[in-house]
Amino acid sequence: MTQAPKRLTDRKRDAIMGAAVEEFRTAGFEATSMDRIAAAAGVSKRTVYNHFPSKEELFAVMLEHLWDSSAAGVDVVYRADQPLDVQLRHLLMQKLQLLADQSFIDLARTAMAEIIHSPDRAERIVRRMGEKESCETAWIRAAMADGRLAQGDADFVAHQLQGLVKSFAFWPQVTLGQAPLTEAERVRVAEAALAMFLSYYAR
């Protein structure tokens, strides 16, 4: 089946979102204006405001888009009939591949700068994103329910797992400007995280 063509208003919203991602990524929050976004999207400034009442709201939606893109890039559903290490290795390698994307890192760096400069706005944004469950959390919760991981707080355990990865493949790149990990480095990080995680939690 072929998908129905998008309505003009939806195409304009997509164009605005695409332009916002690029503008915020390259110029940062303060230097980006609704005028610049409108020009980059090829729409009027009024059209931008019809979809997004303020730059702050557009930025928040863009960060949710970043969150959704990261979740979509890690697509592993728990399987009771497959070994834990096989599933978790696949999950971690997908995560590491996403974290090696320079556009993702640039947007994350922009988000972090805004979180520092405007804690109140950041709190609202983080709360909205926190309402969505990550792929890692869902996988861990399912494995716990199946009795193959030790029972516990799935959110806490997922945060631990992400820390094993992001300490090498996210925070150094966002805060220190280090280069994304090479393929060999990603494999090394994934294998070490896998071994540490399963040695403690696997049952």
PDB file of C-alpha atoms in Angstrom:
ATOM      1  CA  MET A   1       0.000   0.000   0.000  1.00  0.00           C
ATOM      2  CA  THR A   2       1.218   3.489  -0.819  1.00  0.00           C
ATOM      3  CA  GLN A   3       1.079   6.200   1.799  1.00  0.00           C
ATOM      4  CA  ALA A   4      -1.318   9.092   1.278  1.00  0.00           C
ATOM      5  CA  PRO A   5       0.488  12.325   0.404  1.00  0.00           C
ATOM      6  CA  LYS A   6       1.017  14.681   3.304  1.00  0.00           C
ATOM      7  CA  ARG A   7      -1.140  17.756   3.631  1.00  0.00           C
ATOM      8  CA  LEU A   8       0.474  21.084   2.828  1.00  0.00           C
ATOM      9  CA  THR A   9       0.352  22.130   6.484  1.00  0.00           C
ATOM     10  CA  ASP A  10       2.139  18.922   7.507  1.00  0.00           C
ATOM     11  CA  ARG A  11       4.801  19.441   4.839  1.00  0.00           C
ATOM     12  CA  LYS A  12       5.356  22.977   6.090  1.00  0.00           C
ATOM     13  CA  ARG A  13       5.646  21.763   9.676  1.00  0.00           C
ATOM     14  CA  ASP A  14       8.216  19.163   8.576  1.00  0.00           C
ATOM     15  CA  ALA A  15      10.159  21.861   6.730  1.00  0.00           C
ATOM     16  CA  ILE A  16      10.118  24.086   9.821  1.00  0.00           C
ATOM     17  CA  MET A  17      11.313  21.235  12.020  1.00  0.00           C
ATOM     18  CA  GLY A  18      14.114  20.368   9.599  1.00  0.00           C
ATOM     19  CA  ALA A  19      15.214  23.990   9.416  1.00  0.00           C
ATOM     20  CA  ALA A  20      15.047  24.352  13.204  1.00  0.00           C
ATOM     21  CA  VAL A  21      17.210  21.292  13.736  1.00  0.00           C
ATOM     22  CA  GLU A  22      19.855  22.652  11.377  1.00  0.00           C
ATOM     23  CA  GLU A  23      19.733  26.214  12.725  1.00  0.00           C
ATOM     24  CA  PHE A  24      19.881  25.204  16.385  1.00  0.00           C
ATOM     25  CA  ARG A  25      22.629  22.698  15.579  1.00  0.00           C
ATOM     26  CA  THR A  26      24.870  25.158  13.765  1.00  0.00           C
ATOM     27  CA  ALA A  27      24.077  28.495  15.480  1.00  0.00           C
ATOM     28  CA  GLY A  28      22.901  27.499  18.971  1.00  0.00           C
ATOM     29  CA  PHE A  29      19.776  28.645  20.776  1.00  0.00           C
ATOM     30  CA  GLU A  30      20.575  32.316  21.373  1.00  0.00           C
ATOM     31  CA  ALA A  31      21.742  33.093  17.823  1.00  0.00           C
ATOM     32  CA  THR A  32      18.838  31.289  16.185  1.00  0.00           C
ATOM     33  CA  SER A  33      15.762  33.371  15.416  1.00  0.00           C
ATOM     34  CA  MET A  34      12.312  32.552  14.104  1.00  0.00           C
ATOM     35  CA  ASP A  35      13.163  34.735  11.083  1.00  0.00           C
ATOM     36  CA  ARG A  36      16.176  32.545  10.280  1.00  0.00           C
ATOM     37  CA  ILE A  37      14.155  29.388  10.700  1.00  0.00           C
ATOM     38  CA  ALA A  38      11.369  30.714   8.467  1.00  0.00           C
ATOM     39  CA  ALA A  39      13.857  31.669   5.756  1.00  0.00           C
ATOM     40  CA  ALA A  40      15.608  28.306   5.926  1.00  0.00           C
ATOM     41  CA  ALA A  41      12.267  26.474   5.771  1.00  0.00           C
ATOM     42  CA  GLY A  42      11.016  28.567   2.843  1.00  0.00           C
ATOM     43  CA  VAL A  43       7.890  29.691   4.701  1.00  0.00           C
ATOM     44  CA  SER A  44       6.655  32.928   6.211  1.00  0.00           C
ATOM     45  CA  LYS A  45       7.405  33.898   9.795  1.00  0.00           C
ATOM     46  CA  ARG A  46       3.644  33.857  10.416  1.00  0.00           C
ATOM     47  CA  THR A  47       3.517  30.218   9.306  1.00  0.00           C
ATOM     48  CA  VAL A  48       6.241  29.330  11.794  1.00  0.00           C
ATOM     49  CA  TYR A  49       4.277  30.988  14.611  1.00  0.00           C
ATOM     50  CA  ASN A  50       1.094  29.231  13.510  1.00  0.00           C
ATOM     51  CA  HIS A  51       2.824  25.925  14.247  1.00  0.00           C
ATOM     52  CA  PHE A  52       4.999  26.998  17.177  1.00  0.00           C
ATOM     53  CA  PRO A  53       3.991  29.931  19.409  1.00  0.00           C
ATOM     54  CA  SER A  54       7.560  30.698  20.503  1.00  0.00           C
ATOM     55  CA  LYS A  55      11.187  29.842  19.895  1.00  0.00           C
ATOM     56  CA  GLU A  56      11.235  28.127  23.288  1.00  0.00           C
ATOM     57  CA  GLU A  57       8.348  25.856  22.297  1.00  0.00           C
ATOM     58  CA  LEU A  58       9.993  25.055  18.958  1.00  0.00           C
ATOM     59  CA  PHE A  59      13.247  24.238  20.750  1.00  0.00           C
ATOM     60  CA  ALA A  60      11.398  21.934  23.171  1.00  0.00           C
ATOM     61  CA  VAL A  61       9.674  20.126  20.299  1.00  0.00           C
ATOM     62  CA  MET A  62      13.000  19.839  18.494  1.00  0.00           C
ATOM     63  CA  LEU A  63      14.560  18.185  21.545  1.00  0.00           C
ATOM     64  CA  GLU A  64      11.646  15.760  21.694  1.00  0.00           C
ATOM     65  CA  HIS A  65      12.328  15.072  18.024  1.00  0.00           C
ATOM     66  CA  LEU A  66      15.953  14.374  18.957  1.00  0.00           C
ATOM     67  CA  TRP A  67      14.781  12.022  21.705  1.00  0.00           C
ATOM     68  CA  ASP A  68      12.375  10.232  19.347  1.00  0.00           C
ATOM     69  CA  SER A  69      15.091   9.901  16.702  1.00  0.00           C
ATOM     70  CA  SER A  70      17.460   8.366  19.220  1.00  0.00           C
ATOM     71  CA  ALA A  71      14.771   5.918  20.350  1.00  0.00           C
ATOM     72  CA  ALA A  72      13.947   4.997  16.756  1.00  0.00           C
ATOM     73  CA  GLY A  73      17.628   4.388  16.078  1.00  0.00           C
ATOM     74  CA  VAL A  74      17.761   1.730  18.795  1.00  0.00           C
ATOM     75  CA  ASP A  75      15.134  -0.839  17.867  1.00  0.00           C
ATOM     76  CA  VAL A  76      15.522  -3.975  19.975  1.00  0.00           C
ATOM     77  CA  VAL A  77      12.508  -5.733  21.455  1.00  0.00           C
ATOM     78  CA  TYR A  78      13.065  -8.308  24.186  1.00  0.00           C
ATOM     79  CA  ARG A  79      12.904 -11.910  22.937  1.00  0.00           C
ATOM     80  CA  ALA A  80      12.424 -14.736  25.406  1.00  0.00           C
ATOM     81  CA  ASP A  81      13.780 -17.255  22.866  1.00  0.00           C
ATOM     82  CA  GLN A  82      17.140 -15.530  22.312  1.00  0.00           C
ATOM     83  CA  PRO A  83      20.247 -15.365  24.537  1.00  0.00           C
ATOM     84  CA  LEU A  84      20.530 -12.195  26.599  1.00  0.00           C
ATOM     85  CA  ASP A  85      24.056 -11.434  25.405  1.00  0.00           C
ATOM     86  CA  VAL A  86      23.033 -11.572  21.735  1.00  0.00           C
ATOM     87  CA  GLN A  87      20.133  -9.189  22.277  1.00  0.00           C
ATOM     88  CA  LEU A  88      22.028  -6.811  24.512  1.00  0.00           C
ATOM     89  CA  ARG A  89      25.054  -6.693  22.217  1.00  0.00           C
ATOM     90  CA  HIS A  90      22.787  -5.726  19.320  1.00  0.00           C
ATOM     91  CA  LEU A  91      21.107  -3.044  21.449  1.00  0.00           C
ATOM     92  CA  LEU A  92      24.413  -1.563  22.609  1.00  0.00           C
ATOM     93  CA  MET A  93      25.933  -1.492  19.131  1.00  0.00           C
ATOM     94  CA  GLN A  94      22.867   0.326  17.781  1.00  0.00           C
ATOM     95  CA  LYS A  95      23.148   2.821  20.634  1.00  0.00           C
ATOM     96  CA  LEU A  96      26.836   3.373  19.992  1.00  0.00           C
ATOM     97  CA  GLN A  97      26.254   3.866  16.283  1.00  0.00           C
ATOM     98  CA  LEU A  98      23.699   6.569  17.035  1.00  0.00           C
ATOM     99  CA  LEU A  99      26.068   8.281  19.474  1.00  0.00           C
ATOM    100  CA  ALA A 100      28.733   8.390  16.762  1.00  0.00           C
ATOM    101  CA  ASP A 101      26.503  10.592  14.578  1.00  0.00           C
ATOM    102  CA  GLN A 102      27.929  14.119  14.546  1.00  0.00           C
ATOM    103  CA  SER A 103      24.552  15.793  14.022  1.00  0.00           C
ATOM    104  CA  PHE A 104      23.199  14.042  17.108  1.00  0.00           C
ATOM    105  CA  ILE A 105      26.211  15.194  19.128  1.00  0.00           C
ATOM    106  CA  ASP A 106      25.864  18.788  17.878  1.00  0.00           C
ATOM    107  CA  LEU A 107      22.212  18.914  18.870  1.00  0.00           C
ATOM    108  CA  ALA A 108      22.944  17.358  22.247  1.00  0.00           C
ATOM    109  CA  ARG A 109      25.647  19.979  22.836  1.00  0.00           C
ATOM    110  CA  THR A 110      23.158  22.750  21.989  1.00  0.00           C
ATOM    111  CA  ALA A 111      20.643  21.219  24.384  1.00  0.00           C
ATOM    112  CA  MET A 112      23.209  20.992  27.182  1.00  0.00           C
ATOM    113  CA  ALA A 113      24.176  24.643  26.757  1.00  0.00           C
ATOM    114  CA  GLU A 114      20.539  25.683  27.034  1.00  0.00           C
ATOM    115  CA  ILE A 115      20.038  23.494  30.094  1.00  0.00           C
ATOM    116  CA  ILE A 116      22.906  25.353  31.791  1.00  0.00           C
ATOM    117  CA  HIS A 117      21.691  28.811  30.757  1.00  0.00           C
ATOM    118  CA  SER A 118      17.988  28.279  31.436  1.00  0.00           C
ATOM    119  CA  PRO A 119      17.404  25.635  34.134  1.00  0.00           C
ATOM    120  CA  ASP A 120      13.670  26.369  34.402  1.00  0.00           C
ATOM    121  CA  ARG A 121      13.054  25.823  30.711  1.00  0.00           C
ATOM    122  CA  ALA A 122      15.305  22.787  30.748  1.00  0.00           C
ATOM    123  CA  GLU A 123      13.368  21.250  33.618  1.00  0.00           C
ATOM    124  CA  ARG A 124      10.119  21.462  31.645  1.00  0.00           C
ATOM    125  CA  ILE A 125      11.742  19.929  28.580  1.00  0.00           C
ATOM    126  CA  VAL A 126      13.418  17.106  30.499  1.00  0.00           C
ATOM    127  CA  ARG A 127      10.144  16.337  32.287  1.00  0.00           C
ATOM    128  CA  ARG A 128       8.336  16.014  28.946  1.00  0.00           C
ATOM    129  CA  MET A 129      10.999  13.716  27.528  1.00  0.00           C
ATOM    130  CA  GLY A 130      11.117  11.704  30.749  1.00  0.00           C
ATOM    131  CA  GLU A 131       7.516  10.648  30.178  1.00  0.00           C
ATOM    132  CA  LYS A 132       8.725   8.437  27.319  1.00  0.00           C
ATOM    133  CA  GLU A 133      10.346   5.101  28.107  1.00  0.00           C
ATOM    134  CA  SER A 134      13.660   4.323  26.429  1.00  0.00           C
ATOM    135  CA  CYS A 135      14.275   1.135  24.478  1.00  0.00           C
ATOM    136  CA  GLU A 136      16.852   0.066  27.064  1.00  0.00           C
ATOM    137  CA  THR A 137      14.380   0.469  29.936  1.00  0.00           C
ATOM    138  CA  ALA A 138      11.651  -1.444  28.101  1.00  0.00           C
ATOM    139  CA  TRP A 139      14.073  -4.272  27.269  1.00  0.00           C
ATOM    140  CA  ILE A 140      15.331  -4.501  30.855  1.00  0.00           C
ATOM    141  CA  ARG A 141      11.812  -4.395  32.277  1.00  0.00           C
ATOM    142  CA  ALA A 142      10.752  -7.280  30.007  1.00  0.00           C
ATOM    143  CA  ALA A 143      13.852  -9.354  30.867  1.00  0.00           C
ATOM    144  CA  MET A 144      13.161  -8.823  34.585  1.00  0.00           C
ATOM    145  CA  ALA A 145       9.546  -9.890  34.141  1.00  0.00           C
ATOM    146  CA  ASP A 146      10.794 -13.039  32.405  1.00  0.00           C
ATOM    147  CA  GLY A 147      13.069 -13.844  35.363  1.00  0.00           C
ATOM    148  CA  ARG A 148      16.279 -13.594  33.330  1.00  0.00           C
ATOM    149  CA  LEU A 149      17.543 -10.417  35.004  1.00  0.00           C
ATOM    150  CA  ALA A 150      17.579  -9.739  38.730  1.00  0.00           C
ATOM    151  CA  GLN A 151      14.485  -7.917  39.938  1.00  0.00           C
ATOM    152  CA  GLY A 152      14.882  -4.234  40.608  1.00  0.00           C
ATOM    153  CA  ASP A 153      14.153  -0.714  39.437  1.00  0.00           C
ATOM    154  CA  ALA A 154      14.274  -0.942  35.635  1.00  0.00           C
ATOM    155  CA  ASP A 155      14.826   2.819  35.253  1.00  0.00           C
ATOM    156  CA  PHE A 156      17.777   2.720  37.653  1.00  0.00           C
ATOM    157  CA  VAL A 157      19.306  -0.321  35.935  1.00  0.00           C
ATOM    158  CA  ALA A 158      18.855   1.219  32.476  1.00  0.00           C
ATOM    159  CA  HIS A 159      20.557   4.395  33.703  1.00  0.00           C
ATOM    160  CA  GLN A 160      23.508   2.289  34.878  1.00  0.00           C
ATOM    161  CA  LEU A 161      23.730   0.565  31.507  1.00  0.00           C
ATOM    162  CA  GLN A 162      23.621   3.838  29.614  1.00  0.00           C
ATOM    163  CA  GLY A 163      26.329   5.213  31.891  1.00  0.00           C
ATOM    164  CA  LEU A 164      28.652   2.375  30.896  1.00  0.00           C
ATOM    165  CA  VAL A 165      28.276   3.479  27.281  1.00  0.00           C
ATOM    166  CA  LYS A 166      27.874   7.248  27.478  1.00  0.00           C
ATOM    167  CA  SER A 167      30.928   7.752  29.662  1.00  0.00           C
ATOM    168  CA  PHE A 168      32.957   6.806  26.566  1.00  0.00           C
ATOM    169  CA  ALA A 169      30.697   7.601  23.619  1.00  0.00           C
ATOM    170  CA  PHE A 170      28.673  10.663  24.600  1.00  0.00           C
ATOM    171  CA  TRP A 171      29.964  12.865  27.412  1.00  0.00           C
ATOM    172  CA  PRO A 172      33.551  13.235  26.127  1.00  0.00           C
ATOM    173  CA  GLN A 173      32.187  14.222  22.704  1.00  0.00           C
ATOM    174  CA  VAL A 174      29.560  16.651  24.041  1.00  0.00           C
ATOM    175  CA  THR A 175      31.621  18.309  26.776  1.00  0.00           C
ATOM    176  CA  LEU A 176      35.215  18.008  25.541  1.00  0.00           C
ATOM    177  CA  GLY A 177      34.769  17.924  21.774  1.00  0.00           C
ATOM    178  CA  GLN A 178      36.430  14.533  21.386  1.00  0.00           C
ATOM    179  CA  ALA A 179      35.965  12.654  18.125  1.00  0.00           C
ATOM    180  CA  PRO A 180      33.259   9.992  17.898  1.00  0.00           C
ATOM    181  CA  LEU A 181      34.459   6.467  18.656  1.00  0.00           C
ATOM    182  CA  THR A 182      35.770   4.335  15.835  1.00  0.00           C
ATOM    183  CA  GLU A 183      34.109   1.021  15.010  1.00  0.00           C
ATOM    184  CA  ALA A 184      36.776  -0.890  16.932  1.00  0.00           C
ATOM    185  CA  GLU A 185      36.354   1.385  19.947  1.00  0.00           C
ATOM    186  CA  ARG A 186      32.571   0.950  19.864  1.00  0.00           C
ATOM    187  CA  VAL A 187      32.976  -2.829  19.878  1.00  0.00           C
ATOM    188  CA  ARG A 188      35.367  -2.622  22.830  1.00  0.00           C
ATOM    189  CA  VAL A 189      32.975  -0.427  24.838  1.00  0.00           C
ATOM    190  CA  ALA A 190      29.987  -2.631  24.015  1.00  0.00           C
ATOM    191  CA  GLU A 191      31.741  -5.873  24.961  1.00  0.00           C
ATOM    192  CA  ALA A 192      33.007  -4.486  28.255  1.00  0.00           C
ATOM    193  CA  ALA A 193      29.603  -3.041  29.170  1.00  0.00           C
ATOM    194  CA  LEU A 194      27.927  -6.308  28.201  1.00  0.00           C
ATOM    195  CA  ALA A 195      30.242  -8.386  30.380  1.00  0.00           C
ATOM    196  CA  MET A 196      29.933  -6.087  33.395  1.00  0.00           C
ATOM    197  CA  PHE A 197      26.176  -5.753  33.144  1.00  0.00           C
ATOM    198  CA  LEU A 198      25.356  -9.434  32.699  1.00  0.00           C
ATOM    199  CA  SER A 199      27.853 -10.605  35.321  1.00  0.00           C
ATOM    200  CA  TYR A 200      25.875  -8.640  37.909  1.00  0.00           C
ATOM    201  CA  TYR A 201      22.274  -8.809  36.715  1.00  0.00           C
ATOM    202  CA  ALA A 202      21.871 -12.004  34.643  1.00  0.00           C
ATOM    203  CA  ARG A 203      20.115 -14.912  36.348  1.00  0.00           C
TER     204      ARG A 203
END
